[in-house]
XYZ file of C-alpha atoms in Angstrom:
703
model
C 0.043 -0.140 0.058
C 1.674 3.313 -1.172
C 1.966 6.251 1.196
C -0.426 9.113 0.141
C 0.906 12.262 -1.136
C 2.388 14.493 1.692
C 0.569 18.039 2.046
C 1.823 21.300 1.251
C 4.991 21.982 3.213
C 5.187 24.769 5.763
C 6.211 28.294 4.580
C 10.174 28.329 4.836
C 12.576 31.072 3.791
C 14.282 28.109 1.928
C 13.180 25.388 -0.184
C 15.381 22.349 -0.261
C 17.596 21.831 -3.222
C 19.345 19.066 -4.490
C 22.399 19.409 -7.294
C 25.011 16.979 -8.840
C 28.663 17.810 -8.621
C 31.118 16.153 -11.294
C 35.022 16.227 -11.721
C 36.020 17.201 -14.967
C 39.683 16.507 -15.573
C 40.289 19.919 -17.506
C 37.729 22.184 -15.931
C 37.595 20.819 -12.282
C 34.804 20.136 -10.309
C 31.340 21.680 -11.794
C 27.364 21.360 -11.146
C 25.917 18.984 -13.908
C 22.066 18.766 -12.371
C 19.859 20.702 -10.051
C 16.763 19.197 -8.753
C 14.039 21.011 -6.923
C 14.131 24.554 -8.316
C 11.189 26.163 -9.878
C 10.831 26.656 -12.896
C 12.452 23.256 -13.644
C 15.964 23.266 -14.849
C 16.433 27.051 -14.015
C 20.026 27.618 -12.395
C 19.731 29.058 -8.556
C 23.458 30.463 -8.831
C 22.044 33.109 -10.967
C 19.944 34.480 -8.426
C 22.640 34.638 -5.832
C 25.366 37.259 -4.998
C 29.174 36.141 -5.984
C 29.905 36.710 -2.496
C 27.451 34.416 -1.235
C 29.916 31.215 -1.770
C 27.158 29.442 -4.125
C 29.963 29.234 -7.170
C 32.149 27.483 -4.417
C 29.426 24.626 -4.044
C 31.699 22.618 -6.286
C 35.131 22.499 -4.046
C 32.761 22.396 -1.062
C 31.080 19.099 -2.282
C 34.654 17.494 -3.334
C 36.926 18.299 -0.368
C 40.728 17.911 -0.388
C 41.767 14.234 -0.186
C 38.522 12.840 -1.249
C 39.573 10.581 -4.069
C 41.620 8.502 -1.488
C 38.476 7.001 -0.198
C 35.546 5.364 -1.781
C 32.946 7.943 -0.033
C 33.505 10.659 1.899
C 30.837 13.287 3.268
C 31.325 17.179 3.854
C 29.156 19.983 5.651
C 29.363 23.442 4.611
C 27.602 26.621 5.031
C 26.451 28.998 2.111
C 24.571 32.790 1.937
C 21.227 32.726 0.683
C 19.596 36.051 -0.284
C 15.691 35.098 -0.196
C 14.927 38.701 -1.815
C 16.959 38.901 -4.709
C 14.832 36.840 -6.869
C 11.473 38.648 -5.318
C 12.948 41.914 -6.432
C 13.597 40.982 -9.961
C 10.265 39.507 -10.182
C 8.526 42.683 -9.029
C 10.524 44.612 -11.377
C 9.159 42.541 -14.216
C 5.723 42.193 -13.024
C 5.464 45.844 -12.307
C 5.689 45.829 -8.765
C 3.406 42.998 -7.926
C 4.337 40.901 -5.200
C 6.040 37.642 -5.855
C 6.819 36.375 -2.494
C 5.776 32.550 -1.892
C 5.262 32.202 -5.950
C 9.098 31.236 -6.470
C 10.919 28.162 -4.655
C 13.155 29.320 -2.364
C 11.098 32.662 -1.605
C 10.356 33.257 2.203
C 7.136 35.285 3.603
C 9.019 38.326 3.930
C 12.581 39.501 4.027
C 14.971 39.037 6.955
C 15.030 41.004 9.878
C 18.135 43.459 9.540
C 20.119 40.971 7.311
C 18.983 42.513 3.989
C 16.835 39.209 3.201
C 19.953 37.088 3.759
C 20.062 33.969 5.837
C 22.496 30.866 6.149
C 21.635 27.615 4.874
C 23.555 24.340 5.093
C 24.821 21.864 2.257
C 25.873 18.182 2.900
C 27.605 16.181 0.244
C 28.020 12.709 -0.334
C 30.883 12.078 -2.488
C 31.502 8.671 -4.087
C 33.719 7.434 -6.879
C 33.381 3.946 -9.073
C 36.172 2.399 -11.476
C 35.520 3.862 -15.374
C 35.778 0.016 -16.417
C 32.664 -0.897 -14.392
C 30.304 1.406 -16.072
C 27.815 0.731 -18.369
C 27.937 3.778 -20.348
C 30.930 6.377 -20.448
C 30.782 9.645 -21.866
C 33.747 11.415 -23.711
C 35.140 13.200 -21.117
C 35.574 10.116 -18.912
C 39.578 9.849 -19.377
C 40.768 8.584 -16.085
C 40.212 4.884 -14.398
C 37.557 6.321 -11.964
C 34.569 8.348 -11.968
C 34.055 10.483 -8.999
C 30.799 12.349 -8.294
C 28.884 13.905 -5.677
C 25.426 14.179 -4.628
C 24.434 17.544 -2.720
C 21.615 18.472 -0.748
C 20.883 22.152 0.744
C 18.645 22.976 3.441
C 18.317 25.706 6.085
C 17.810 22.996 9.201
C 21.338 21.731 10.106
C 19.978 20.012 12.838
C 18.459 17.683 10.530
C 21.810 16.652 9.148
C 21.781 13.455 10.614
C 18.928 11.716 9.161
C 19.575 13.836 5.746
C 22.951 12.156 5.828
C 21.186 8.461 6.183
C 19.007 9.074 3.403
C 21.501 10.982 1.111
C 23.927 8.202 1.547
C 20.993 5.454 0.490
C 19.900 7.538 -2.447
C 23.465 8.086 -4.089
C 24.486 4.473 -3.534
C 21.419 3.198 -5.510
C 22.394 6.089 -8.336
C 26.054 4.690 -8.360
C 24.409 0.988 -8.550
C 23.027 1.581 -11.828
C 26.575 2.225 -13.433
C 24.903 4.731 -15.875
C 24.848 8.348 -14.884
C 22.294 9.237 -17.342
C 19.535 8.082 -15.837
C 18.849 10.331 -12.798
C 14.987 9.795 -12.017
C 16.018 8.426 -8.815
C 17.194 11.858 -7.857
C 14.075 13.503 -8.856
C 10.147 12.467 -8.047
C 7.611 14.074 -10.153
C 9.964 16.933 -10.788
C 10.522 17.494 -7.074
C 13.446 16.417 -5.040
C 13.047 13.521 -2.841
C 14.389 15.226 0.067
C 10.960 17.229 0.088
C 9.524 14.258 1.965
C 12.052 14.223 4.605
C 13.679 17.473 4.959
C 10.316 18.968 6.121
C 9.656 17.878 9.640
C 6.268 15.828 9.225
C 5.936 12.524 10.943
C 3.265 10.136 9.280
C 1.523 7.461 11.449
C -0.147 4.758 9.653
C -2.726 2.780 11.676
C -2.677 -1.012 10.093
C -6.109 -1.947 9.296
C -8.095 1.296 9.568
C -6.061 3.184 6.836
C -6.271 6.792 8.913
C -3.189 8.784 8.176
C -2.921 11.587 10.646
C -0.395 14.553 10.527
C 1.527 14.676 13.941
C 3.440 17.857 12.873
C 7.037 17.915 14.942
C 6.635 15.081 17.231
C 7.490 14.936 20.692
C 10.500 17.498 22.052
C 12.348 14.282 22.937
C 12.210 12.734 19.555
C 13.094 16.310 17.938
C 16.226 16.962 20.405
C 17.330 13.271 19.586
C 17.406 13.621 15.812
C 19.255 16.706 16.048
C 21.913 15.067 17.786
C 21.800 11.680 16.200
C 25.381 10.499 14.887
C 27.366 12.993 16.941
C 29.302 10.927 19.259
C 30.378 13.298 22.390
C 31.622 9.925 24.511
C 34.705 9.552 21.908
C 35.503 13.242 22.338
C 35.565 13.181 26.050
C 37.205 9.641 25.818
C 39.640 11.250 23.920
C 40.600 14.755 25.079
C 39.291 14.258 28.996
C 39.926 17.451 30.817
C 40.923 19.163 27.231
C 36.922 18.745 26.434
C 36.318 21.665 28.890
C 39.109 23.855 27.365
C 37.505 23.598 24.243
C 34.434 24.359 25.502
C 35.821 27.588 27.220
C 37.538 28.610 24.226
C 34.338 28.320 22.133
C 32.679 30.992 24.679
C 35.572 33.284 23.983
C 35.327 33.409 20.391
C 38.544 32.778 19.082
C 39.732 31.688 15.812
C 39.460 27.850 15.802
C 40.820 25.477 13.060
C 39.958 21.837 13.125
C 42.198 19.713 10.640
C 42.272 16.435 9.922
C 42.431 13.970 6.647
C 38.971 12.672 7.101
C 36.555 15.560 6.285
C 33.308 14.010 7.805
C 35.047 13.461 11.285
C 36.372 17.005 10.996
C 32.817 18.636 10.283
C 31.375 16.093 13.123
C 33.514 17.443 15.694
C 32.469 20.723 15.186
C 28.861 19.922 15.325
C 29.698 18.001 18.497
C 31.366 20.936 20.243
C 28.326 23.536 18.845
C 25.709 20.699 20.127
C 26.998 21.365 23.965
C 25.196 24.846 23.808
C 21.487 24.006 24.134
C 19.342 25.073 20.799
C 22.596 26.574 19.011
C 22.454 24.045 16.324
C 18.984 25.584 15.570
C 19.921 29.158 15.633
C 22.807 29.195 13.037
C 21.024 31.690 10.892
C 24.000 34.128 10.957
C 26.953 31.838 10.582
C 28.030 32.067 7.151
C 29.053 35.625 6.829
C 30.665 37.671 9.042
C 28.293 40.780 8.150
C 25.256 39.120 9.004
C 23.833 39.783 12.379
C 19.928 39.366 11.977
C 19.445 37.647 15.365
C 20.967 40.160 17.505
C 19.127 42.774 15.883
C 16.077 41.208 16.369
C 16.466 39.964 20.022
C 14.467 41.453 22.614
C 14.770 40.686 26.314
C 12.033 38.137 27.492
C 9.454 39.445 30.324
C 7.969 36.339 31.179
C 9.242 32.551 31.692
C 7.276 29.283 31.733
C 9.593 27.001 34.123
C 7.756 24.048 32.947
C 8.526 24.742 29.287
C 12.365 24.085 28.612
C 12.379 26.055 25.636
C 11.046 29.232 27.379
C 13.147 28.419 30.090
C 16.271 28.504 28.177
C 15.416 31.340 26.095
C 14.893 33.626 29.454
C 18.324 32.576 30.600
C 19.865 33.730 27.367
C 20.545 30.441 25.754
C 21.758 29.790 23.239
C 24.542 32.310 23.300
C 25.181 34.060 20.336
C 28.283 32.984 19.028
C 28.156 33.359 15.550
C 26.877 36.860 14.716
C 28.844 39.875 13.509
C 32.103 39.498 12.493
C 32.058 35.768 13.300
C 31.870 32.476 10.989
C 31.248 29.046 11.001
C 32.283 26.630 8.090
C 32.305 23.091 8.858
C 34.362 22.617 5.770
C 36.144 25.410 4.178
C 38.161 24.881 1.087
C 41.170 27.187 0.186
C 38.923 29.364 -1.843
C 37.489 30.765 1.091
C 40.884 31.850 2.702
C 40.034 35.497 1.905
C 36.962 35.311 4.076
C 39.032 34.110 7.055
C 41.798 36.663 6.450
C 39.394 39.578 6.140
C 39.570 42.599 8.697
C 35.985 42.220 9.415
C 36.277 38.653 10.598
C 37.309 38.576 14.108
C 36.813 34.606 14.795
C 35.520 31.881 13.394
C 35.234 28.131 13.598
C 36.316 25.963 10.723
C 37.378 22.722 9.498
C 40.145 22.031 6.648
C 41.799 18.800 5.042
C 44.412 20.735 3.514
C 47.941 20.845 5.289
C 48.727 24.198 3.980
C 46.639 25.799 6.816
C 48.645 23.907 9.343
C 51.813 25.074 7.787
C 50.476 28.490 8.297
C 48.581 27.986 11.577
C 50.073 31.129 13.635
C 48.470 33.312 10.614
C 45.251 31.516 10.423
C 44.236 30.312 14.142
C 44.719 30.973 17.533
C 43.811 27.406 18.399
C 44.511 24.393 16.363
C 42.598 20.958 16.843
C 44.542 18.158 14.820
C 42.153 15.344 14.933
C 44.880 13.230 12.855
C 47.366 13.606 15.748
C 44.560 14.045 18.604
C 46.267 17.525 19.979
C 45.070 20.423 20.838
C 47.409 23.533 20.559
C 46.469 26.810 22.084
C 49.148 29.234 19.934
C 47.594 32.574 21.868
C 49.316 33.361 24.983
C 46.615 35.488 26.347
C 44.039 32.891 25.508
C 46.284 29.995 27.160
C 46.054 31.973 30.365
C 42.380 32.700 29.932
C 41.335 29.048 29.472
C 43.192 27.394 32.314
C 40.743 25.492 34.468
C 40.368 25.942 38.025
C 40.560 23.361 40.871
C 36.651 23.321 40.410
C 36.694 23.021 36.958
C 39.265 20.351 36.890
C 37.215 18.191 39.370
C 34.150 18.774 37.204
C 35.685 17.563 34.193
C 37.383 14.678 35.881
C 34.246 13.370 36.906
C 32.792 13.362 33.892
C 35.514 11.846 32.070
C 35.905 8.844 34.644
C 32.205 8.422 33.967
C 32.892 7.894 30.443
C 36.092 5.894 30.901
C 34.233 3.610 33.265
C 31.500 2.690 30.840
C 33.769 2.933 27.777
C 33.036 -0.104 25.323
C 35.597 -0.689 22.802
C 32.987 -2.747 20.561
C 30.578 0.234 20.576
C 31.892 3.577 21.860
C 28.607 5.523 21.062
C 27.041 3.890 24.240
C 27.964 2.854 27.849
C 28.690 -1.005 28.111
C 26.339 -0.755 31.099
C 23.479 0.541 28.794
C 22.732 3.096 31.661
C 22.417 6.823 31.761
C 25.714 7.244 33.164
C 28.249 8.134 30.607
C 25.793 8.306 28.074
C 25.376 10.918 25.167
C 22.479 12.655 27.293
C 24.214 12.790 30.404
C 27.393 14.588 28.882
C 25.150 17.047 27.343
C 23.045 17.740 30.321
C 26.543 18.033 32.289
C 27.497 20.743 30.377
C 24.258 22.409 29.837
C 24.280 22.387 33.913
C 27.608 23.810 33.810
C 26.869 26.651 31.483
C 23.889 27.492 33.465
C 25.688 27.611 36.500
C 28.047 29.994 34.578
C 25.442 32.479 33.386
C 23.850 32.379 36.716
C 27.353 33.283 38.973
C 28.023 35.905 36.351
C 25.007 37.713 37.241
C 25.323 37.386 40.501
C 28.571 38.834 40.269
C 27.350 41.478 38.669
C 24.840 41.640 41.253
C 27.573 42.106 44.079
C 29.387 44.399 42.331
C 26.322 46.740 41.703
C 25.262 46.431 45.504
C 28.985 46.570 47.072
C 30.658 49.427 45.099
C 29.587 52.678 45.909
C 29.544 55.350 42.917
C 28.445 59.145 42.591
C 24.772 58.144 42.305
C 24.849 55.517 44.915
C 27.355 56.283 47.717
C 26.219 53.866 50.449
C 27.708 50.749 50.199
C 24.904 48.456 49.418
C 22.032 46.610 51.306
C 23.226 43.461 52.831
C 19.675 42.079 52.557
C 19.956 41.950 48.925
C 22.788 39.154 48.866
C 22.014 35.355 48.991
C 22.177 33.936 52.438
C 23.681 30.448 51.606
C 26.231 32.085 49.102
C 29.515 32.979 50.503
C 31.675 35.652 48.740
C 31.504 35.711 44.645
C 30.890 32.081 43.624
C 31.767 33.078 39.617
C 35.731 32.865 41.183
C 35.066 29.034 40.681
C 34.968 29.465 36.989
C 38.483 31.109 37.079
C 38.404 35.157 37.138
C 40.610 35.066 34.219
C 38.341 33.282 31.800
C 35.367 35.673 33.277
C 37.492 38.659 32.004
C 38.237 37.543 28.785
C 34.951 36.443 28.328
C 33.194 39.946 29.555
C 35.161 41.256 26.125
C 33.204 39.209 23.781
C 30.332 40.250 21.756
C 28.310 37.531 22.844
C 28.729 38.394 26.584
C 27.624 41.999 25.565
C 24.502 40.606 23.886
C 23.602 37.923 26.588
C 24.005 40.746 29.382
C 21.806 43.294 27.314
C 19.142 40.998 26.770
C 18.719 38.934 30.043
C 17.199 39.565 33.519
C 19.527 40.751 36.155
C 18.247 38.210 38.603
C 18.822 35.280 36.670
C 20.632 33.471 39.948
C 16.587 33.276 41.149
C 15.885 30.633 39.046
C 19.362 28.928 38.752
C 21.866 28.235 41.942
C 24.640 30.760 41.114
C 27.395 28.201 41.909
C 29.795 25.821 40.497
C 28.721 21.937 39.990
C 31.977 21.156 41.851
C 32.447 24.054 44.048
C 34.873 24.306 46.933
C 38.684 24.063 47.475
C 41.413 21.450 46.701
C 40.958 18.509 48.838
C 43.267 15.233 49.115
C 40.586 13.349 47.019
C 41.317 15.963 44.291
C 45.148 15.365 44.320
C 44.699 11.637 44.242
C 42.199 11.636 41.354
C 44.784 13.960 39.689
C 47.707 11.884 39.814
C 45.334 8.822 39.042
C 44.426 10.794 36.129
C 47.803 11.710 35.209
C 49.182 8.109 35.685
C 46.334 6.956 33.527
C 47.202 9.208 30.767
C 51.176 8.351 30.794
C 49.666 4.592 29.585
C 52.720 3.060 31.668
C 51.501 -0.661 31.230
C 51.695 -0.006 27.441
C 54.829 1.344 27.434
C 56.417 -0.637 29.650
C 55.146 -3.703 27.727
C 56.535 -2.333 24.725
C 59.811 -1.582 26.502
C 60.240 -5.068 27.868
C 59.790 -6.358 24.030
C 62.631 -4.005 23.267
C 64.759 -4.909 26.056
C 64.140 -8.549 25.503
C 64.985 -7.979 21.782
C 67.951 -6.113 22.244
C 69.316 -8.675 24.816
C 68.794 -11.168 21.968
C 70.747 -9.259 19.641
C 73.379 -8.197 22.317
C 74.065 -11.533 23.324
C 74.162 -12.922 19.335
C 76.376 -10.220 18.845
C 78.813 -10.893 21.981
C 79.050 -14.416 20.827
C 79.736 -13.538 17.477
C 82.329 -11.384 18.687
C 83.990 -13.995 20.797
C 83.705 -16.451 18.242
C 85.956 -13.934 15.857
C 88.423 -13.454 18.361
C 88.798 -16.772 19.138
C 89.304 -17.431 15.384
C 91.725 -14.706 15.106
C 93.777 -16.422 18.235
C 93.529 -19.877 16.179
C 94.787 -18.403 13.003
C 97.564 -16.465 14.703
C 98.718 -19.897 16.584
C 98.503 -21.613 13.042
C 100.440 -18.998 11.408
C 103.204 -19.322 14.272
C 103.249 -23.032 14.068
C 103.803 -22.767 10.191
C 106.230 -20.279 10.521
C 108.155 -22.623 13.290
C 107.680 -25.479 10.881
C 109.371 -23.690 7.964
C 112.060 -22.617 9.785
C 112.907 -26.452 11.008
C 112.752 -27.094 7.540
C 115.015 -24.371 6.514
C 117.436 -25.685 9.531
C 117.530 -28.922 8.585
C 118.201 -28.113 4.976
C 120.979 -25.978 5.931
C 122.600 -28.521 8.506
C 122.686 -31.052 5.255
C 124.788 -28.504 3.133
C 127.221 -27.758 5.687
C 127.477 -31.433 7.518
C 127.787 -29.976 10.898
C 125.848 -31.176 13.635
C 126.884 -27.857 15.671
C 125.567 -25.646 13.004
C 122.567 -27.437 12.692
C 122.213 -27.386 16.209
C 123.089 -23.578 16.247
C 120.633 -23.145 13.747
C 117.891 -24.873 15.206
C 118.520 -22.988 18.409
C 118.689 -19.492 16.809
C 115.270 -20.811 14.995
C 113.840 -20.984 18.857
C 113.281 -24.697 18.623
C 115.296 -27.593 18.851
C 115.137 -30.525 15.993
C 113.040 -33.214 16.552
C 114.806 -36.774 16.835
C 114.420 -39.155 14.286
C 113.385 -42.616 16.010
C 113.666 -44.706 12.896
C 117.263 -43.468 12.392
C 118.234 -43.758 16.085
C 117.384 -47.629 15.962
C 119.133 -48.083 12.955
C 122.301 -46.738 14.327
C 121.912 -48.747 17.567
C 121.031 -52.132 15.321
C 124.160 -51.426 13.402
C 126.328 -50.955 16.408
C 125.205 -54.079 18.030
C 126.231 -56.192 15.003
C 129.629 -54.714 14.786
C 130.190 -55.499 18.685
C 128.972 -58.906 18.186
C 131.264 -59.709 15.194
C 134.215 -58.708 16.939
C 133.478 -60.448 20.180
C 132.955 -63.452 18.275
C 136.223 -63.280 16.246
C 138.133 -62.848 19.740
C 136.433 -65.505 21.073
C 137.237 -67.787 18.144
C 140.867 -66.994 18.542
C 140.967 -67.545 22.376
C 139.539 -70.760 22.076
C 142.055 -71.943 19.405
C 144.985 -70.773 21.590
C 143.891 -73.027 24.398
C 143.547 -75.602 22.139
C 147.297 -75.306 20.959
C 148.752 -74.451 24.420
C 146.920 -78.008 26.025
C 148.654 -79.908 23.139
C 152.073 -78.642 23.884
C 151.767 -79.673 27.738
C 150.380 -83.009 26.842
C 153.602 -83.708 24.443
C 156.146 -82.749 27.404
C 157.933 -80.161 25.500
C 160.175 -78.076 27.629
C 160.065 -74.517 28.208
C 163.049 -71.945 28.614
C 163.282 -68.472 30.333
C 162.670 -66.168 27.386
C 165.198 -63.401 26.347
C 164.438 -60.115 25.548
C 164.736 -61.602 21.806
C 162.501 -64.302 22.916
C 160.073 -61.980 24.292
C 159.875 -60.258 21.121
C 159.984 -63.709 19.141
C 157.293 -64.730 21.295
C 155.259 -61.807 20.851
C 155.680 -61.944 17.260
C 154.546 -65.666 17.543
C 151.784 -64.783 19.694
C 150.627 -62.447 17.144
C 151.238 -64.762 14.327
C 148.828 -67.251 16.305
C 146.215 -64.761 16.558
C 143.362 -64.422 13.749
C 144.698 -63.199 10.633
C 144.665 -59.543 9.900
C 142.222 -59.790 6.891
C 139.524 -60.449 9.443
C 140.282 -57.136 11.353
C 140.756 -55.057 8.408
C 137.544 -56.391 7.048
C 135.920 -55.402 10.560
C 137.401 -51.980 10.225
C 136.248 -51.694 6.751
C 132.685 -52.343 8.003
C 133.181 -50.041 10.721
C 134.070 -47.388 8.450
C 131.330 -48.357 5.813
C 128.722 -48.250 8.769
C 129.958 -45.091 10.518
C 129.793 -43.253 6.902
C 126.188 -44.626 6.584
C 125.475 -43.250 10.007
C 126.579 -40.053 9.080
C 124.752 -39.774 5.988
C 121.638 -40.875 7.959
C 122.614 -38.106 10.279
């Protein structure tokens, strides 16, 4: 069963539009289609001034670095002059009114801003390989085709739902793989976002068939929709106490630059920070240009309040603070083509985002506060601002409590909600804590003004004031817990002047003018601070990494020491081997020299000179001993034979009885001769001498 056609939308200064941005390889980014314009096919850029920024939509829709991913989102702001086309229509119709007859016209001109207001765009940029397209135009010359579908609306609080629907439509269009077919981007000549940009809720009763318009729905649903998709838990978990520093910086209206390589994260972090001030996202009608100030010019001091109505109560307290008015700009994504607005003398403060690193290189020129989301660093470049946003004891106690609630309920698998699924540490819990802090700050500031008015006499009021005008349960000036340096800097801002002028002087009668964590420093604060600082050091992670590095270095050192000892031992062995070789060579040379000279003394001297005695030859020594034994045995054998023969002859003479006479000297001589004649013959002795000589010569040669 099809849903019925929605009724006519409510009157609004701007009608939501849709466009398609292409990237041409020669001309760069450009708009190829517009949807939702009346008449159909008209170009809204022709009806806007050059300074409104509409000509930069292609550069805002395709942010720097978008080609690195398959899908990317960007958010940006524009100036819409909704009386320009009315003026041309009135001139063409002889003065007849044209308001409400042309899409984008309002019911009347904006108050005090010449008919200008701020609108916002959200872009879904995707890419597809050119080879997968069913049809390619002649302009497709690269390997990938990149396009962006852009939705323009004047309700940035609906960005979360708008983003999801825009993503679905863009993916469906890319899935066709034929960009000539744009039927999915239009319904009957109207943008499909007509059905969800307007705040209309349809209820279908099954079985009865009754469709009723519920309007904007409940307040809780409306608030939940404007914060959908913005994760404050991740910011508090990441930045902890610096989250309060960012909040205070926002109130002082400095030049804040958010940088990161992921465009959608850069934009969403800014919207998350702005959402900490209640209803500020719904009141950004003057943020696109520093000359716009319609809200401040039309704002009046309320004379009544309904405490049961939250919106009435907040408006009576002056919330939201007008942070973006005259001299201020808010650009979630700001391309380099808009740098002239940032450097303009009329631009005193801004909150902008960029993905181009050129701004980081010149950060001292373009910003007072730099938030680098890639490095998770917050740098306050202005010394005066750094001292102004220094947290007091009560501030630090308050933000430490909030950060601890988030840390205790942190879930790595789902960072957007507490792991206990309770209220403490949730997104709503964080926003209400910051709301309580802000309201206490406003009340304490009003009470400070009340004390200054009653306790300081002047020429019109010489008395010292009425003590009965002071609150009995408040001691001294409670605003000091918010840091006097911060309050002095805040009093010099435009938003403080507007708030002080348009709010009642006795706001402290409605809200307790006391810091949520008022009081002096205690031992618990010191312990909590030390515990937080130790936790921020991540000692366990660092020590674990250190242990791994030390263990690795020890293993490497052991290997290196072992290798060094091995090299030393090898060098020692090589040295010993070299010495042994040199000694062996010296011995061989000495033996050779001894053989040539024929003297053992010289051999011994040379061997001794070489530093080492020659090694004895056992084989040669055994041969010499054997030869000497043979010679001695032969000699003794010959003498034994000779003695036996003589004894035999002598015994024969005695037996025959021959007479022996006394020998004379001649006889003695003859007897000696005879004895010698009876000895073995000389040739045997000579032969032995020859053998001895021969053996001695052989021994000498062997030696």
